């Protein structure tokens, strides 16, 4: 079991709940060691005395606050605790607020709170109160040597303390060029919004955190294994030629990109909805198109009475006439041998009767 990193109590009103704090998350980063490229030996760091350049062990290190240039006040852990014993040992709830009122931008680091000795009953009381009221507790707590604003959140059967950033730690967006809803350069049409909504619907699914993992870390570790097998552990790969990035100034057809995205992301429950939305968007797109101008029909001249009706016929009639001509042409082409045989048969009797007439004349 993990070792508790803090022991104290939750306090609100006259209620006092002994708790212990445990880390709620663990990171799986790439633990890379710095090497000297000349002989690939690890590069180490030493704690040294800046006055005499000698190394200092952990046992000889104390904390100090620089109150003036080059002058320090030594502060031990006991000094820091005595400065405000209650702040360092209490999670002091200041108010209860709706969870949706605290933007995600303020959340920083989560910690589990477990009940201390004899605190099961009051711990459960606070948990069920938070759950029933749909509220979170806003509190202050000192962890190590820094005071944090914190939110007490009910997650299942556990009370989670999530440290929050203070308002003065959040940077403003005044210097960022962010388009507003009324910006002309970023105006969104109803058609584009409908297509984007169809894409979101097609990609919607239940939250399953276990299906997401650090693919970049896995790829780097696979590369490490590949270099070990190839005996290229000391090979430094130099940067190659990067592919040209597409220019951000290119104007693209946003609706076309959304349509392609919908075609590639349709799946499961959202597929039918996405198809329906896509059909609606296509109908809307067709409605937006202007109808073609009417075709001008030339008035028939006096000597053109036979040709005028044919010219005024609709496209279907012309298509039927074309089909008839094609059919007769194919029929004629299909029987060339019969026509030739008939022609030769008609010519044959003329040759046989000629000698008969000559014989009677003789």
XYZ file of C-alpha atoms in Angstrom:
362
model
C 0.000 0.000 0.000
C 1.190 3.524 -0.777
C 2.599 5.549 2.079
C 0.508 8.528 3.216
C 2.112 11.859 2.357
C 0.111 13.998 4.771
C -1.903 13.471 7.940
C -4.384 15.919 9.384
C -8.099 16.584 9.503
C -10.971 18.042 7.486
C -12.651 20.830 9.378
C -15.959 22.579 8.676
C -18.095 24.160 11.361
C -17.559 22.113 14.490
C -16.991 18.897 12.501
C -13.485 17.443 12.661
C -12.625 14.480 10.386
C -9.184 12.852 10.741
C -7.830 11.937 7.293
C -4.690 10.803 5.547
C -3.667 12.010 2.086
C -2.366 9.724 -0.672
C -1.232 10.486 -4.244
C -4.067 9.776 -6.690
C -2.011 9.649 -9.877
C 1.273 8.251 -11.107
C 3.169 9.294 -14.194
C 4.784 6.997 -16.756
C 7.227 9.260 -18.513
C 10.333 8.358 -20.452
C 13.181 8.207 -17.943
C 16.021 9.443 -20.121
C 19.551 9.822 -18.719
C 21.869 12.556 -19.938
C 25.084 11.164 -21.437
C 28.417 12.611 -22.478
C 28.423 12.140 -26.252
C 32.200 11.618 -26.298
C 32.159 8.329 -24.344
C 28.432 7.918 -23.519
C 29.051 8.041 -19.773
C 26.163 9.269 -17.560
C 26.296 12.915 -16.569
C 25.793 13.449 -12.817
C 24.978 16.500 -10.735
C 26.454 17.366 -7.388
C 25.245 19.592 -4.576
C 28.183 21.795 -3.738
C 28.971 24.696 -1.456
C 29.229 27.821 -3.613
C 31.638 29.322 -1.087
C 34.334 26.624 -1.208
C 33.177 24.454 -4.184
C 33.043 21.358 -1.959
C 30.293 18.748 -2.200
C 27.531 18.861 0.449
C 25.676 15.779 1.739
C 21.927 15.729 2.415
C 22.499 15.614 6.173
C 24.196 19.005 6.052
C 21.476 20.753 4.025
C 18.910 23.045 5.702
C 16.351 25.486 4.233
C 16.702 29.224 4.370
C 14.837 32.352 3.263
C 16.878 35.166 1.698
C 15.582 38.281 3.489
C 18.247 40.517 1.960
C 20.921 39.981 -0.697
C 23.275 37.258 0.553
C 21.630 37.015 4.000
C 19.337 34.127 4.986
C 16.989 33.150 7.808
C 17.264 29.425 8.532
C 13.866 27.684 8.663
C 13.618 24.103 9.839
C 10.582 21.861 9.328
C 9.583 22.586 12.931
C 9.786 26.339 12.310
C 7.483 25.959 9.297
C 5.002 23.922 11.341
C 4.995 26.354 14.286
C 4.379 29.324 11.986
C 0.728 28.211 11.638
C 0.037 24.796 13.192
C -3.634 24.788 12.154
C -2.927 25.643 8.507
C -0.330 22.896 8.203
C -2.552 20.216 9.747
C -6.077 21.069 8.633
C -8.093 20.982 5.418
C -10.277 23.957 6.237
C -13.526 24.015 4.217
C -14.497 27.624 3.495
C -17.613 27.143 1.363
C -19.691 24.687 -0.646
C -20.321 25.483 -4.337
C -21.777 23.817 -7.422
C -19.168 21.739 -9.239
C -19.969 23.271 -12.646
C -19.170 26.743 -11.273
C -15.451 25.899 -11.037
C -13.849 25.889 -14.539
C -11.571 22.964 -15.380
C -8.761 25.489 -15.880
C -8.484 25.805 -12.092
C -8.004 22.092 -11.335
C -4.403 21.061 -10.750
C -3.516 17.840 -8.853
C -5.763 15.161 -7.307
C -5.150 13.361 -3.997
C -7.136 10.622 -2.266
C -8.368 11.257 1.258
C -8.870 8.200 3.467
C -10.377 8.321 6.968
C -7.943 8.285 9.857
C -8.366 6.319 13.047
C -11.927 6.656 14.348
C -13.001 8.844 11.438
C -15.128 6.401 9.395
C -18.509 7.746 10.559
C -17.875 11.448 9.985
C -16.005 10.682 6.741
C -19.054 8.835 5.398
C -21.317 11.670 6.607
C -19.362 14.283 4.629
C -19.225 12.027 1.559
C -22.977 11.407 1.501
C -23.677 15.081 2.157
C -21.573 16.108 -0.843
C -23.249 13.456 -2.979
C -26.805 14.406 -1.968
C -26.283 18.163 -2.252
C -24.414 17.925 -5.559
C -21.794 20.301 -4.167
C -18.027 20.391 -3.776
C -16.187 21.825 -0.793
C -13.753 24.705 -1.365
C -10.937 24.541 1.180
C -7.387 25.630 1.925
C -4.558 23.256 2.837
C -0.801 23.536 3.233
C 1.151 20.749 1.506
C 4.870 20.870 2.236
C 5.593 24.614 2.275
C 2.857 25.908 -0.028
C -0.738 26.705 0.727
C -3.215 25.473 -1.852
C -6.778 26.227 -2.657
C -8.545 22.889 -2.976
C -11.825 21.250 -3.951
C -13.233 18.274 -2.042
C -15.079 16.133 -4.577
C -17.070 12.950 -3.991
C -15.842 10.294 -6.479
C -17.615 7.017 -5.836
C -17.015 6.158 -2.184
C -13.849 8.263 -1.963
C -13.410 11.923 -1.128
C -10.849 13.376 -3.507
C -8.941 16.553 -2.702
C -8.054 18.302 -5.933
C -5.720 21.257 -5.550
C -6.871 24.366 -7.383
C -4.976 27.276 -8.846
C -5.552 30.688 -7.315
C -7.210 33.276 -9.518
C -3.987 35.312 -9.800
C -2.202 32.212 -11.167
C -4.492 32.048 -14.214
C -3.223 34.092 -17.110
C -5.659 36.219 -19.064
C -6.332 35.784 -22.776
C -6.291 39.502 -23.573
C -3.077 39.263 -25.608
C -4.243 36.261 -27.633
C -5.832 36.720 -31.028
C -8.942 34.640 -30.464
C -11.864 35.089 -32.902
C -15.171 36.100 -31.381
C -18.565 34.714 -32.325
C -19.257 37.849 -34.390
C -15.880 37.851 -36.179
C -16.212 38.179 -39.953
C -13.047 36.178 -40.647
C -14.297 33.232 -38.566
C -18.023 33.367 -39.262
C -19.565 29.878 -39.176
C -22.473 29.104 -41.485
C -25.427 26.914 -40.542
C -24.299 24.342 -43.117
C -20.813 24.081 -41.589
C -22.224 23.858 -38.085
C -24.645 21.111 -39.140
C -21.836 19.089 -40.733
C -19.611 19.535 -37.661
C -22.465 18.394 -35.414
C -22.905 15.319 -37.605
C -19.188 14.527 -37.223
C -19.385 14.916 -33.427
C -22.461 12.691 -33.302
C -20.739 10.050 -35.428
C -17.694 10.029 -33.122
C -19.674 10.054 -29.856
C -19.251 7.035 -27.572
C -19.153 6.101 -23.904
C -16.173 7.211 -21.808
C -13.775 4.256 -21.477
C -10.495 5.584 -20.061
C -8.760 2.194 -20.258
C -8.778 2.303 -24.068
C -6.471 5.335 -24.132
C -2.743 4.959 -23.523
C 0.560 6.655 -24.203
C 1.266 5.540 -27.775
C 4.256 7.875 -28.107
C 6.036 6.259 -25.140
C 5.282 2.807 -26.577
C 6.719 3.811 -29.952
C 9.911 5.183 -28.391
C 10.399 2.001 -26.338
C 9.852 -0.058 -29.501
C 12.530 2.037 -31.215
C 14.886 1.377 -28.272
C 14.322 -2.364 -28.611
C 14.887 -2.158 -32.371
C 18.204 -0.318 -31.922
C 19.336 -2.847 -29.318
C 18.590 -5.770 -31.659
C 20.377 -4.040 -34.535
C 23.384 -3.316 -32.265
C 23.036 0.406 -32.925
C 23.010 1.491 -29.288
C 25.818 4.004 -29.835
C 24.528 5.334 -33.165
C 23.382 8.973 -33.106
C 20.657 9.529 -35.682
C 21.046 12.900 -37.321
C 18.013 14.952 -38.321
C 16.767 14.286 -41.830
C 14.832 16.373 -44.281
C 11.442 17.349 -42.932
C 8.427 17.157 -45.183
C 7.054 20.533 -46.197
C 4.164 21.542 -44.009
C 0.979 22.734 -45.677
C 0.640 26.488 -45.734
C -1.809 27.800 -43.172
C -2.913 30.502 -45.591
C -4.527 28.046 -48.009
C -8.284 28.457 -48.249
C -9.985 25.081 -47.950
C -13.546 23.900 -48.432
C -14.501 23.277 -44.825
C -17.742 21.508 -45.713
C -15.890 19.100 -48.034
C -13.400 18.270 -45.272
C -16.241 17.675 -42.825
C -17.991 15.393 -45.316
C -14.790 13.352 -45.759
C -14.346 13.179 -41.989
C -17.900 11.945 -41.508
C -17.348 9.268 -44.151
C -14.250 8.003 -42.330
C -15.605 8.194 -38.783
C -19.107 6.702 -39.045
C -19.494 3.850 -36.599
C -21.871 2.284 -34.097
C -24.748 4.189 -32.611
C -23.932 7.545 -34.148
C -23.755 6.254 -37.731
C -27.456 6.532 -38.522
C -27.668 9.962 -36.967
C -24.607 11.082 -38.899
C -26.099 9.789 -42.168
C -29.376 11.543 -41.459
C -27.605 14.799 -40.667
C -25.468 14.413 -43.781
C -28.571 13.947 -45.943
C -30.149 17.021 -44.377
C -26.996 18.992 -45.046
C -26.954 17.838 -48.687
C -30.604 18.851 -49.144
C -29.804 22.206 -47.620
C -26.856 22.538 -49.972
C -29.105 21.761 -52.967
C -31.667 24.305 -51.794
C -28.971 26.931 -51.591
C -28.104 26.458 -55.274
C -29.884 28.816 -57.678
C -32.142 27.166 -60.313
C -30.801 27.262 -63.893
C -32.183 30.021 -66.129
C -35.037 28.983 -68.506
C -33.985 27.899 -71.994
C -34.981 30.281 -74.780
C -37.008 28.604 -77.572
C -36.569 30.049 -81.048
C -39.834 30.882 -82.756
C -40.349 28.812 -85.935
C -40.171 30.585 -89.248
C -42.818 30.220 -91.986
C -40.758 27.724 -93.961
C -39.616 26.001 -90.844
C -42.906 24.432 -89.761
C -41.597 20.884 -89.907
C -38.477 21.614 -87.825
C -40.058 23.820 -85.165
C -41.945 21.086 -83.272
C -38.831 18.943 -83.136
C -36.805 21.813 -81.710
C -39.429 22.540 -79.037
C -39.590 18.927 -77.816
C -38.345 18.277 -74.261
C -35.118 16.464 -73.506
C -36.883 13.155 -72.877
C -38.320 13.109 -76.377
C -34.945 13.878 -77.856
C -33.447 11.151 -75.745
C -36.041 8.664 -77.011
C -35.307 9.636 -80.620
C -31.607 9.168 -79.988
C -32.280 5.759 -78.476
C -34.330 4.723 -81.570
C -31.598 5.829 -83.961
C -29.006 3.970 -81.920
C -31.187 0.855 -81.845
C -31.741 0.889 -85.624
C -28.070 1.492 -86.200
C -27.127 -1.433 -84.005
C -29.695 -3.641 -85.750
C -28.289 -2.690 -89.137
C -24.772 -3.352 -87.933
C -25.799 -6.702 -86.505
C -27.095 -8.014 -89.887
C -24.477 -7.081 -92.509
C -24.049 -10.646 -93.716
C -27.785 -11.179 -94.423
C -28.009 -8.007 -96.458
C -24.955 -8.979 -98.486
C -26.317 -12.504 -99.059
C -29.654 -11.135 -100.267
C -27.901 -8.803 -102.664
C -25.816 -11.609 -104.156
C -28.916 -13.812 -104.515
C -30.759 -11.085 -106.438
C -27.832 -10.682 -108.805
C -27.451 -14.425 -109.471
C -30.690 -14.996 -111.528
C -29.720 -12.237 -113.956
C -26.628 -14.177 -114.870
C -28.468 -17.502 -115.422
C -31.248 -16.074 -117.662
C -28.932 -14.327 -120.080
C -27.626 -17.514 -121.724
C -31.200 -18.821 -122.107
C -32.273 -15.784 -124.123
C -29.194 -16.164 -126.326
C -30.029 -19.838 -126.947
C -33.613 -19.147 -128.061
C -32.460 -16.422 -130.355
C -30.115 -18.799 -132.026
